[in-house]
Structure formats: structure tokens, C-alpha cells
């Protein structure tokens, strides 16, 4: 979870075929953070190892206070290429605006089972996002694909933007397969699943990337 370890994993993932990196900078005790100092250390290490866009989380769990979260973003000294904003979270609009003001691409995190998609469709910032991150929160492998299709249907009237379809836990691989079939961007990593498609444990992010490119 250190910047050096993240940089090493990022380099292996890119060598395996990843074209973008999403990371959760960590405090020394392992918690997600949007701290300017930790972000700078993490981004600097990763950019020394890879030459692809690097994005970070801004999830409310990394900084629960929405006003403080925006303040942290405005005080970043090293900027990511993009940052995910979960539109159902309190303060999402203000956070996205702060990122755009600083020239950071916004990845609109729209989670199934939340009011995020509806809020995003009403947002004046919707036409300005870098891409839409369609987050399938259904972890049942038998139903995750259907949930994903329902989410995509909900977003049919969204402003034109690249769409990244993303699942997790038991729903990770069904969603990856659907994204590949539909020609959409997708994402995979140890944040999402600890297992390969055959159910065996994944040894690295790179191994998951390789498996994604072959499903």
C-alpha cells in the first residue's frame, strides 16, 4: 500500500496491457486519503514507473466531511490526470466543480441502486466529465449482468462521454465480460476482486489485467 509498492504494481499492470491506472492513496495505517502530501508522494512514484493517465479516488470514506474534501482538492500540490466522483455522495457537485476548476478530469461514478444516475442526468456539469464510470454494485454473479444492462439503459440519455463499466466481488467477471462484449471500457484490480475467472486466487493486479484481455 506504500507509494513504491503501488508504483511497482502499476508498472506490472501496464506491462500486462492496462492503459490507465486508478489508485487509492493510503495513510501509513492503510486508510484511503485525499491528503495533499500522500497524493503527491503516490502520484510522483507511479508516474516515475508508468506513462499512462493516473487517477485517484475521492470517495467519501477517504474524507467524510464534504467541505473539507473540497478543501483538500483545492490544496493538492500534485494533480492526478483524473479523479472519480461518486455522484450519490453529499457534495459531489461541489467536488466535481473544484476538480474541473483545477484542470483535473472528472470520472462520474454512477452506482447502481443509488440516486447517483438521476442526479447526474440533471447536473449542469454532466457534459464536462471525462467519462462515466458505471458502477455495478450487484455482487451476485447470476444477476450482475442484468443489473449492468439496467444501469446502462438508465444512462441512455446521458451526455456523450466514454463509458467505463465496472463490477466488483462476485459481479466483477460477469460485468467485465459484458463490457468486452459491448465494446466498452472496463476496469479490474485487487480493489474489485481477489479471484481470477476460474475462481483461483489472483496473485497481482497484472494477472487480473491479463485475464481481462483474454475473457
JSON list of C-alpha atoms in Angstrom, two decimals:
[
{"chain": "A", "resi": 1, "resn": "UNK", "atom": "CA", "xyz": [0.00, 0.00, 0.00]},
{"chain": "A", "resi": 2, "resn": "UNK", "atom": "CA", "xyz": [3.03, 2.31, 0.00]},
{"chain": "A", "resi": 3, "resn": "UNK", "atom": "CA", "xyz": [3.67, 4.65, -2.96]},
{"chain": "A", "resi": 4, "resn": "UNK", "atom": "CA", "xyz": [6.61, 2.46, -4.04]},
{"chain": "A", "resi": 5, "resn": "UNK", "atom": "CA", "xyz": [4.53, -0.71, -3.90]},
{"chain": "A", "resi": 6, "resn": "UNK", "atom": "CA", "xyz": [1.71, 0.95, -5.84]},
{"chain": "A", "resi": 7, "resn": "UNK", "atom": "CA", "xyz": [4.18, 2.13, -8.48]},
{"chain": "A", "resi": 8, "resn": "UNK", "atom": "CA", "xyz": [5.55, -1.39, -8.86]},
{"chain": "A", "resi": 9, "resn": "UNK", "atom": "CA", "xyz": [2.05, -2.86, -9.22]},
{"chain": "A", "resi": 10, "resn": "UNK", "atom": "CA", "xyz": [1.10, -0.13, -11.70]},
{"chain": "A", "resi": 11, "resn": "UNK", "atom": "CA", "xyz": [4.14, -0.85, -13.85]},
{"chain": "A", "resi": 12, "resn": "UNK", "atom": "CA", "xyz": [3.30, -4.56, -13.95]},
{"chain": "A", "resi": 13, "resn": "UNK", "atom": "CA", "xyz": [-0.34, -3.86, -14.78]},
{"chain": "A", "resi": 14, "resn": "UNK", "atom": "CA", "xyz": [0.61, -1.53, -17.64]},
{"chain": "A", "resi": 15, "resn": "UNK", "atom": "CA", "xyz": [3.07, -4.10, -18.96]},
{"chain": "A", "resi": 16, "resn": "UNK", "atom": "CA", "xyz": [0.19, -6.60, -18.92]},
{"chain": "A", "resi": 17, "resn": "UNK", "atom": "CA", "xyz": [-1.97, -4.29, -21.04]},
{"chain": "A", "resi": 18, "resn": "UNK", "atom": "CA", "xyz": [-3.59, -1.69, -18.76]},
{"chain": "A", "resi": 19, "resn": "UNK", "atom": "CA", "xyz": [-3.94, 1.72, -20.43]},
{"chain": "A", "resi": 20, "resn": "UNK", "atom": "CA", "xyz": [-4.99, 3.73, -17.36]},
{"chain": "A", "resi": 21, "resn": "UNK", "atom": "CA", "xyz": [-4.30, 3.47, -13.62]},
{"chain": "A", "resi": 22, "resn": "UNK", "atom": "CA", "xyz": [-6.75, 4.08, -10.76]},
{"chain": "A", "resi": 23, "resn": "UNK", "atom": "CA", "xyz": [-5.32, 4.18, -7.25]},
{"chain": "A", "resi": 24, "resn": "UNK", "atom": "CA", "xyz": [-6.38, 4.84, -3.67]},
{"chain": "A", "resi": 25, "resn": "UNK", "atom": "CA", "xyz": [-3.53, 6.70, -1.92]},
{"chain": "A", "resi": 26, "resn": "UNK", "atom": "CA", "xyz": [-3.11, 5.34, 1.61]},
{"chain": "A", "resi": 27, "resn": "UNK", "atom": "CA", "xyz": [-2.23, 6.70, 5.02]},
{"chain": "A", "resi": 28, "resn": "UNK", "atom": "CA", "xyz": [0.55, 4.86, 6.91]},
{"chain": "A", "resi": 29, "resn": "UNK", "atom": "CA", "xyz": [-2.14, 2.87, 8.74]},
{"chain": "A", "resi": 30, "resn": "UNK", "atom": "CA", "xyz": [-3.74, 1.78, 5.46]},
{"chain": "A", "resi": 31, "resn": "UNK", "atom": "CA", "xyz": [-6.78, 4.05, 5.16]},
{"chain": "A", "resi": 32, "resn": "UNK", "atom": "CA", "xyz": [-7.76, 5.80, 1.94]},
{"chain": "A", "resi": 33, "resn": "UNK", "atom": "CA", "xyz": [-6.94, 9.50, 1.93]},
{"chain": "A", "resi": 34, "resn": "UNK", "atom": "CA", "xyz": [-7.12, 12.64, -0.21]},
{"chain": "A", "resi": 35, "resn": "UNK", "atom": "CA", "xyz": [-4.25, 14.24, 1.73]},
{"chain": "A", "resi": 36, "resn": "UNK", "atom": "CA", "xyz": [-2.15, 16.55, -0.49]},
{"chain": "A", "resi": 37, "resn": "UNK", "atom": "CA", "xyz": [1.09, 15.12, 0.90]},
{"chain": "A", "resi": 38, "resn": "UNK", "atom": "CA", "xyz": [0.16, 11.47, 0.41]},
{"chain": "A", "resi": 39, "resn": "UNK", "atom": "CA", "xyz": [-1.33, 12.17, -3.01]},
{"chain": "A", "resi": 40, "resn": "UNK", "atom": "CA", "xyz": [1.86, 13.92, -4.14]},
{"chain": "A", "resi": 41, "resn": "UNK", "atom": "CA", "xyz": [4.07, 11.06, -2.97]},
{"chain": "A", "resi": 42, "resn": "UNK", "atom": "CA", "xyz": [1.84, 8.43, -4.58]},
{"chain": "A", "resi": 43, "resn": "UNK", "atom": "CA", "xyz": [1.42, 10.18, -7.94]},
{"chain": "A", "resi": 44, "resn": "UNK", "atom": "CA", "xyz": [5.12, 11.03, -8.18]},
{"chain": "A", "resi": 45, "resn": "UNK", "atom": "CA", "xyz": [6.12, 7.42, -7.57]},
{"chain": "A", "resi": 46, "resn": "UNK", "atom": "CA", "xyz": [3.62, 5.99, -10.04]},
{"chain": "A", "resi": 47, "resn": "UNK", "atom": "CA", "xyz": [4.41, 8.49, -12.78]},
{"chain": "A", "resi": 48, "resn": "UNK", "atom": "CA", "xyz": [8.08, 7.59, -12.49]},
{"chain": "A", "resi": 49, "resn": "UNK", "atom": "CA", "xyz": [7.11, 3.99, -13.28]},
{"chain": "A", "resi": 50, "resn": "UNK", "atom": "CA", "xyz": [4.40, 4.34, -15.98]},
{"chain": "A", "resi": 51, "resn": "UNK", "atom": "CA", "xyz": [3.47, 6.64, -18.84]},
{"chain": "A", "resi": 52, "resn": "UNK", "atom": "CA", "xyz": [-0.32, 6.35, -18.77]},
{"chain": "A", "resi": 53, "resn": "UNK", "atom": "CA", "xyz": [-3.02, 8.53, -17.16]},
{"chain": "A", "resi": 54, "resn": "UNK", "atom": "CA", "xyz": [-3.26, 8.13, -13.40]},
{"chain": "A", "resi": 55, "resn": "UNK", "atom": "CA", "xyz": [-6.46, 8.77, -11.45]},
{"chain": "A", "resi": 56, "resn": "UNK", "atom": "CA", "xyz": [-7.43, 8.70, -7.79]},
{"chain": "A", "resi": 57, "resn": "UNK", "atom": "CA", "xyz": [-10.49, 8.16, -5.65]},
{"chain": "A", "resi": 58, "resn": "UNK", "atom": "CA", "xyz": [-12.30, 10.98, -3.89]},
{"chain": "A", "resi": 59, "resn": "UNK", "atom": "CA", "xyz": [-14.77, 8.66, -2.14]},
{"chain": "A", "resi": 60, "resn": "UNK", "atom": "CA", "xyz": [-16.47, 10.00, 0.97]},
{"chain": "A", "resi": 61, "resn": "UNK", "atom": "CA", "xyz": [-14.80, 7.26, 3.03]},
{"chain": "A", "resi": 62, "resn": "UNK", "atom": "CA", "xyz": [-11.43, 8.96, 2.32]},
{"chain": "A", "resi": 63, "resn": "UNK", "atom": "CA", "xyz": [-12.71, 12.26, 3.78]},
{"chain": "A", "resi": 64, "resn": "UNK", "atom": "CA", "xyz": [-16.28, 12.18, 5.17]},
{"chain": "A", "resi": 65, "resn": "UNK", "atom": "CA", "xyz": [-16.72, 15.95, 5.50]},
{"chain": "A", "resi": 66, "resn": "UNK", "atom": "CA", "xyz": [-17.74, 17.27, 2.04]},
{"chain": "A", "resi": 67, "resn": "UNK", "atom": "CA", "xyz": [-16.48, 20.79, 2.71]},
{"chain": "A", "resi": 68, "resn": "UNK", "atom": "CA", "xyz": [-13.14, 19.53, 3.95]},
{"chain": "A", "resi": 69, "resn": "UNK", "atom": "CA", "xyz": [-12.93, 17.17, 0.95]},
{"chain": "A", "resi": 70, "resn": "UNK", "atom": "CA", "xyz": [-13.27, 20.08, -1.47]},
{"chain": "A", "resi": 71, "resn": "UNK", "atom": "CA", "xyz": [-10.67, 22.00, 0.54]},
{"chain": "A", "resi": 72, "resn": "UNK", "atom": "CA", "xyz": [-8.25, 19.10, 0.24]},
{"chain": "A", "resi": 73, "resn": "UNK", "atom": "CA", "xyz": [-8.71, 19.00, -3.54]},
{"chain": "A", "resi": 74, "resn": "UNK", "atom": "CA", "xyz": [-8.06, 22.73, -3.79]},
{"chain": "A", "resi": 75, "resn": "UNK", "atom": "CA", "xyz": [-4.82, 22.27, -1.82]},
{"chain": "A", "resi": 76, "resn": "UNK", "atom": "CA", "xyz": [-3.37, 19.41, -3.90]},
{"chain": "A", "resi": 77, "resn": "UNK", "atom": "CA", "xyz": [0.18, 20.25, -4.97]},
{"chain": "A", "resi": 78, "resn": "UNK", "atom": "CA", "xyz": [0.49, 17.42, -7.49]},
{"chain": "A", "resi": 79, "resn": "UNK", "atom": "CA", "xyz": [-2.57, 16.81, -9.65]},
{"chain": "A", "resi": 80, "resn": "UNK", "atom": "CA", "xyz": [-3.86, 13.48, -10.94]},
{"chain": "A", "resi": 81, "resn": "UNK", "atom": "CA", "xyz": [-4.97, 13.20, -14.55]},
{"chain": "A", "resi": 82, "resn": "UNK", "atom": "CA", "xyz": [-8.47, 12.37, -13.37]},
{"chain": "A", "resi": 83, "resn": "UNK", "atom": "CA", "xyz": [-10.42, 11.64, -10.21]},
{"chain": "A", "resi": 84, "resn": "UNK", "atom": "CA", "xyz": [-13.59, 9.65, -9.64]},
{"chain": "A", "resi": 85, "resn": "UNK", "atom": "CA", "xyz": [-16.55, 11.45, -8.06]},
{"chain": "A", "resi": 86, "resn": "UNK", "atom": "CA", "xyz": [-19.40, 9.34, -6.71]},
{"chain": "A", "resi": 87, "resn": "UNK", "atom": "CA", "xyz": [-22.46, 11.34, -7.71]},
{"chain": "A", "resi": 88, "resn": "UNK", "atom": "CA", "xyz": [-24.71, 9.93, -4.98]},
{"chain": "A", "resi": 89, "resn": "UNK", "atom": "CA", "xyz": [-22.41, 11.24, -2.24]},
{"chain": "A", "resi": 90, "resn": "UNK", "atom": "CA", "xyz": [-23.07, 14.51, -0.45]},
{"chain": "A", "resi": 91, "resn": "UNK", "atom": "CA", "xyz": [-21.15, 17.39, -2.02]},
{"chain": "A", "resi": 92, "resn": "UNK", "atom": "CA", "xyz": [-20.50, 15.62, -5.34]},
{"chain": "A", "resi": 93, "resn": "UNK", "atom": "CA", "xyz": [-21.36, 18.68, -7.46]},
{"chain": "A", "resi": 94, "resn": "UNK", "atom": "CA", "xyz": [-19.07, 20.99, -5.49]},
{"chain": "A", "resi": 95, "resn": "UNK", "atom": "CA", "xyz": [-16.29, 18.40, -5.57]},
{"chain": "A", "resi": 96, "resn": "UNK", "atom": "CA", "xyz": [-16.58, 17.90, -9.33]},
{"chain": "A", "resi": 97, "resn": "UNK", "atom": "CA", "xyz": [-16.57, 21.66, -9.87]},
{"chain": "A", "resi": 98, "resn": "UNK", "atom": "CA", "xyz": [-13.41, 22.02, -7.78]},
{"chain": "A", "resi": 99, "resn": "UNK", "atom": "CA", "xyz": [-11.67, 19.31, -9.79]},
{"chain": "A", "resi": 100, "resn": "UNK", "atom": "CA", "xyz": [-12.69, 20.86, -13.11]},
{"chain": "A", "resi": 101, "resn": "UNK", "atom": "CA", "xyz": [-11.52, 24.28, -11.91]},
{"chain": "A", "resi": 102, "resn": "UNK", "atom": "CA", "xyz": [-8.10, 22.76, -11.32]},
{"chain": "A", "resi": 103, "resn": "UNK", "atom": "CA", "xyz": [-7.98, 21.06, -14.72]},
{"chain": "A", "resi": 104, "resn": "UNK", "atom": "CA", "xyz": [-8.46, 17.53, -13.35]},
{"chain": "A", "resi": 105, "resn": "UNK", "atom": "CA", "xyz": [-10.64, 15.23, -15.43]},
{"chain": "A", "resi": 106, "resn": "UNK", "atom": "CA", "xyz": [-13.79, 14.06, -13.65]},
{"chain": "A", "resi": 107, "resn": "UNK", "atom": "CA", "xyz": [-14.83, 10.42, -13.80]},
{"chain": "A", "resi": 108, "resn": "UNK", "atom": "CA", "xyz": [-18.52, 10.39, -12.86]},
{"chain": "A", "resi": 109, "resn": "UNK", "atom": "CA", "xyz": [-19.10, 7.41, -10.57]},
{"chain": "A", "resi": 110, "resn": "UNK", "atom": "CA", "xyz": [-22.72, 6.35, -11.05]},
{"chain": "A", "resi": 111, "resn": "UNK", "atom": "CA", "xyz": [-23.60, 3.45, -8.77]},
{"chain": "A", "resi": 112, "resn": "UNK", "atom": "CA", "xyz": [-26.49, 1.09, -9.41]},
{"chain": "A", "resi": 113, "resn": "UNK", "atom": "CA", "xyz": [-29.07, 1.13, -6.62]},
{"chain": "A", "resi": 114, "resn": "UNK", "atom": "CA", "xyz": [-28.46, 4.81, -5.77]},
{"chain": "A", "resi": 115, "resn": "UNK", "atom": "CA", "xyz": [-29.85, 8.14, -6.90]},
{"chain": "A", "resi": 116, "resn": "UNK", "atom": "CA", "xyz": [-26.48, 8.99, -8.45]},
{"chain": "A", "resi": 117, "resn": "UNK", "atom": "CA", "xyz": [-27.51, 8.38, -12.07]},
{"chain": "A", "resi": 118, "resn": "UNK", "atom": "CA", "xyz": [-30.63, 10.54, -11.74]},
{"chain": "A", "resi": 119, "resn": "UNK", "atom": "CA", "xyz": [-28.69, 13.33, -10.04]},
{"chain": "A", "resi": 120, "resn": "UNK", "atom": "CA", "xyz": [-26.01, 13.17, -12.73]},
{"chain": "A", "resi": 121, "resn": "UNK", "atom": "CA", "xyz": [-28.54, 13.42, -15.56]},
{"chain": "A", "resi": 122, "resn": "UNK", "atom": "CA", "xyz": [-29.83, 16.67, -14.01]},
{"chain": "A", "resi": 123, "resn": "UNK", "atom": "CA", "xyz": [-26.36, 18.08, -13.39]},
{"chain": "A", "resi": 124, "resn": "UNK", "atom": "CA", "xyz": [-25.07, 21.07, -15.41]},
{"chain": "A", "resi": 125, "resn": "UNK", "atom": "CA", "xyz": [-21.62, 19.53, -15.06]},
{"chain": "A", "resi": 126, "resn": "UNK", "atom": "CA", "xyz": [-22.60, 16.30, -16.85]},
{"chain": "A", "resi": 127, "resn": "UNK", "atom": "CA", "xyz": [-21.43, 17.48, -20.31]},
{"chain": "A", "resi": 128, "resn": "UNK", "atom": "CA", "xyz": [-17.99, 18.31, -18.89]},
{"chain": "A", "resi": 129, "resn": "UNK", "atom": "CA", "xyz": [-16.96, 14.95, -17.43]},
{"chain": "A", "resi": 130, "resn": "UNK", "atom": "CA", "xyz": [-14.06, 12.94, -18.80]},
{"chain": "A", "resi": 131, "resn": "UNK", "atom": "CA", "xyz": [-16.04, 9.70, -18.72]},
{"chain": "A", "resi": 132, "resn": "UNK", "atom": "CA", "xyz": [-18.87, 7.92, -16.98]},
{"chain": "A", "resi": 133, "resn": "UNK", "atom": "CA", "xyz": [-17.94, 5.16, -14.54]},
{"chain": "A", "resi": 134, "resn": "UNK", "atom": "CA", "xyz": [-20.96, 2.88, -14.40]},
{"chain": "A", "resi": 135, "resn": "UNK", "atom": "CA", "xyz": [-20.54, 1.05, -11.08]},
{"chain": "A", "resi": 136, "resn": "UNK", "atom": "CA", "xyz": [-22.48, -2.21, -10.79]},
{"chain": "A", "resi": 137, "resn": "UNK", "atom": "CA", "xyz": [-22.98, -2.81, -7.08]},
{"chain": "A", "resi": 138, "resn": "UNK", "atom": "CA", "xyz": [-24.74, -6.16, -7.58]},
{"chain": "A", "resi": 139, "resn": "UNK", "atom": "CA", "xyz": [-22.22, -8.79, -6.45]},
{"chain": "A", "resi": 140, "resn": "UNK", "atom": "CA", "xyz": [-24.35, -11.81, -7.41]},
{"chain": "A", "resi": 141, "resn": "UNK", "atom": "CA", "xyz": [-22.76, -13.41, -10.50]},
{"chain": "A", "resi": 142, "resn": "UNK", "atom": "CA", "xyz": [-26.20, -14.62, -11.62]},
{"chain": "A", "resi": 143, "resn": "UNK", "atom": "CA", "xyz": [-27.75, -11.14, -11.73]},
{"chain": "A", "resi": 144, "resn": "UNK", "atom": "CA", "xyz": [-24.87, -8.65, -12.07]},
{"chain": "A", "resi": 145, "resn": "UNK", "atom": "CA", "xyz": [-25.09, -8.65, -15.86]},
{"chain": "A", "resi": 146, "resn": "UNK", "atom": "CA", "xyz": [-28.79, -7.79, -15.80]},
{"chain": "A", "resi": 147, "resn": "UNK", "atom": "CA", "xyz": [-28.17, -5.05, -13.25]},
{"chain": "A", "resi": 148, "resn": "UNK", "atom": "CA", "xyz": [-25.45, -3.67, -15.51]},
{"chain": "A", "resi": 149, "resn": "UNK", "atom": "CA", "xyz": [-27.78, -3.58, -18.51]},
{"chain": "A", "resi": 150, "resn": "UNK", "atom": "CA", "xyz": [-30.43, -1.81, -16.45]},
{"chain": "A", "resi": 151, "resn": "UNK", "atom": "CA", "xyz": [-27.88, 0.77, -15.35]},
{"chain": "A", "resi": 152, "resn": "UNK", "atom": "CA", "xyz": [-26.75, 1.33, -18.93]},
{"chain": "A", "resi": 153, "resn": "UNK", "atom": "CA", "xyz": [-30.37, 1.79, -20.01]},
{"chain": "A", "resi": 154, "resn": "UNK", "atom": "CA", "xyz": [-30.80, 4.43, -17.29]},
{"chain": "A", "resi": 155, "resn": "UNK", "atom": "CA", "xyz": [-27.82, 6.29, -18.73]},
{"chain": "A", "resi": 156, "resn": "UNK", "atom": "CA", "xyz": [-29.03, 6.17, -22.33]},
{"chain": "A", "resi": 157, "resn": "UNK", "atom": "CA", "xyz": [-29.84, 9.91, -22.27]},
{"chain": "A", "resi": 158, "resn": "UNK", "atom": "CA", "xyz": [-26.58, 10.96, -20.59]},
{"chain": "A", "resi": 159, "resn": "UNK", "atom": "CA", "xyz": [-24.35, 13.45, -22.44]},
{"chain": "A", "resi": 160, "resn": "UNK", "atom": "CA", "xyz": [-21.95, 11.77, -24.84]},
{"chain": "A", "resi": 161, "resn": "UNK", "atom": "CA", "xyz": [-18.87, 10.58, -22.96]},
{"chain": "A", "resi": 162, "resn": "UNK", "atom": "CA", "xyz": [-16.74, 7.43, -22.88]},
{"chain": "A", "resi": 163, "resn": "UNK", "atom": "CA", "xyz": [-18.39, 4.85, -20.65]},
{"chain": "A", "resi": 164, "resn": "UNK", "atom": "CA", "xyz": [-16.46, 2.53, -18.34]},
{"chain": "A", "resi": 165, "resn": "UNK", "atom": "CA", "xyz": [-18.42, -0.45, -16.97]},
{"chain": "A", "resi": 166, "resn": "UNK", "atom": "CA", "xyz": [-17.16, -1.75, -13.64]},
{"chain": "A", "resi": 167, "resn": "UNK", "atom": "CA", "xyz": [-18.21, -4.56, -11.30]},
{"chain": "A", "resi": 168, "resn": "UNK", "atom": "CA", "xyz": [-16.93, -5.93, -8.03]},
{"chain": "A", "resi": 169, "resn": "UNK", "atom": "CA", "xyz": [-16.66, -9.10, -5.96]},
{"chain": "A", "resi": 170, "resn": "UNK", "atom": "CA", "xyz": [-18.90, -11.82, -7.40]},
{"chain": "A", "resi": 171, "resn": "UNK", "atom": "CA", "xyz": [-20.15, -9.47, -10.10]},
{"chain": "A", "resi": 172, "resn": "UNK", "atom": "CA", "xyz": [-16.70, -8.43, -11.32]},
{"chain": "A", "resi": 173, "resn": "UNK", "atom": "CA", "xyz": [-16.17, -11.02, -14.05]},
{"chain": "A", "resi": 174, "resn": "UNK", "atom": "CA", "xyz": [-19.75, -11.07, -15.41]},
{"chain": "A", "resi": 175, "resn": "UNK", "atom": "CA", "xyz": [-19.52, -7.29, -15.78]},
{"chain": "A", "resi": 176, "resn": "UNK", "atom": "CA", "xyz": [-16.08, -7.47, -17.39]},
{"chain": "A", "resi": 177, "resn": "UNK", "atom": "CA", "xyz": [-17.38, -9.99, -19.91]},
{"chain": "A", "resi": 178, "resn": "UNK", "atom": "CA", "xyz": [-20.37, -7.77, -20.68]},
{"chain": "A", "resi": 179, "resn": "UNK", "atom": "CA", "xyz": [-18.16, -4.71, -21.12]},
{"chain": "A", "resi": 180, "resn": "UNK", "atom": "CA", "xyz": [-15.92, -6.61, -23.52]},
{"chain": "A", "resi": 181, "resn": "UNK", "atom": "CA", "xyz": [-18.93, -7.84, -25.49]},
{"chain": "A", "resi": 182, "resn": "UNK", "atom": "CA", "xyz": [-20.37, -4.32, -25.76]},
{"chain": "A", "resi": 183, "resn": "UNK", "atom": "CA", "xyz": [-17.03, -2.75, -26.64]},
{"chain": "A", "resi": 184, "resn": "UNK", "atom": "CA", "xyz": [-16.95, -0.59, -23.50]},
{"chain": "A", "resi": 185, "resn": "UNK", "atom": "CA", "xyz": [-14.02, 0.38, -21.34]},
{"chain": "A", "resi": 186, "resn": "UNK", "atom": "CA", "xyz": [-13.66, -1.64, -18.15]},
{"chain": "A", "resi": 187, "resn": "UNK", "atom": "CA", "xyz": [-11.51, -1.79, -15.05]},
{"chain": "A", "resi": 188, "resn": "UNK", "atom": "CA", "xyz": [-10.14, -4.61, -12.93]},
{"chain": "A", "resi": 189, "resn": "UNK", "atom": "CA", "xyz": [-7.82, -4.86, -9.95]},
{"chain": "A", "resi": 190, "resn": "UNK", "atom": "CA", "xyz": [-7.45, -6.22, -6.46]},
{"chain": "A", "resi": 191, "resn": "UNK", "atom": "CA", "xyz": [-9.82, -3.49, -5.29]},
{"chain": "A", "resi": 192, "resn": "UNK", "atom": "CA", "xyz": [-12.54, -5.25, -7.28]},
{"chain": "A", "resi": 193, "resn": "UNK", "atom": "CA", "xyz": [-11.87, -8.95, -6.91]},
{"chain": "A", "resi": 194, "resn": "UNK", "atom": "CA", "xyz": [-9.25, -11.24, -5.39]},
{"chain": "A", "resi": 195, "resn": "UNK", "atom": "CA", "xyz": [-10.03, -14.07, -7.81]},
{"chain": "A", "resi": 196, "resn": "UNK", "atom": "CA", "xyz": [-9.38, -14.97, -11.42]},
{"chain": "A", "resi": 197, "resn": "UNK", "atom": "CA", "xyz": [-12.25, -16.06, -13.69]},
{"chain": "A", "resi": 198, "resn": "UNK", "atom": "CA", "xyz": [-11.65, -19.73, -12.83]},
{"chain": "A", "resi": 199, "resn": "UNK", "atom": "CA", "xyz": [-12.02, -18.98, -9.11]},
{"chain": "A", "resi": 200, "resn": "UNK", "atom": "CA", "xyz": [-8.33, -19.33, -8.25]},
{"chain": "A", "resi": 201, "resn": "UNK", "atom": "CA", "xyz": [-6.68, -16.55, -6.19]},
{"chain": "A", "resi": 202, "resn": "UNK", "atom": "CA", "xyz": [-5.20, -13.66, -8.16]},
{"chain": "A", "resi": 203, "resn": "UNK", "atom": "CA", "xyz": [-1.55, -13.01, -7.41]},
{"chain": "A", "resi": 204, "resn": "UNK", "atom": "CA", "xyz": [-1.43, -9.43, -8.68]},
{"chain": "A", "resi": 205, "resn": "UNK", "atom": "CA", "xyz": [-3.25, -6.67, -10.49]},
{"chain": "A", "resi": 206, "resn": "UNK", "atom": "CA", "xyz": [-1.27, -7.58, -13.61]},
{"chain": "A", "resi": 207, "resn": "UNK", "atom": "CA", "xyz": [-2.63, -11.11, -13.50]},
{"chain": "A", "resi": 208, "resn": "UNK", "atom": "CA", "xyz": [-6.18, -9.73, -13.38]},
{"chain": "A", "resi": 209, "resn": "UNK", "atom": "CA", "xyz": [-5.45, -7.41, -16.32]},
{"chain": "A", "resi": 210, "resn": "UNK", "atom": "CA", "xyz": [-4.11, -10.30, -18.38]},
{"chain": "A", "resi": 211, "resn": "UNK", "atom": "CA", "xyz": [-7.20, -12.36, -17.57]},
{"chain": "A", "resi": 212, "resn": "UNK", "atom": "CA", "xyz": [-9.47, -9.47, -18.60]},
{"chain": "A", "resi": 213, "resn": "UNK", "atom": "CA", "xyz": [-7.83, -9.25, -22.00]},
{"chain": "A", "resi": 214, "resn": "UNK", "atom": "CA", "xyz": [-8.44, -12.95, -22.61]},
{"chain": "A", "resi": 215, "resn": "UNK", "atom": "CA", "xyz": [-12.05, -13.38, -21.45]}
]
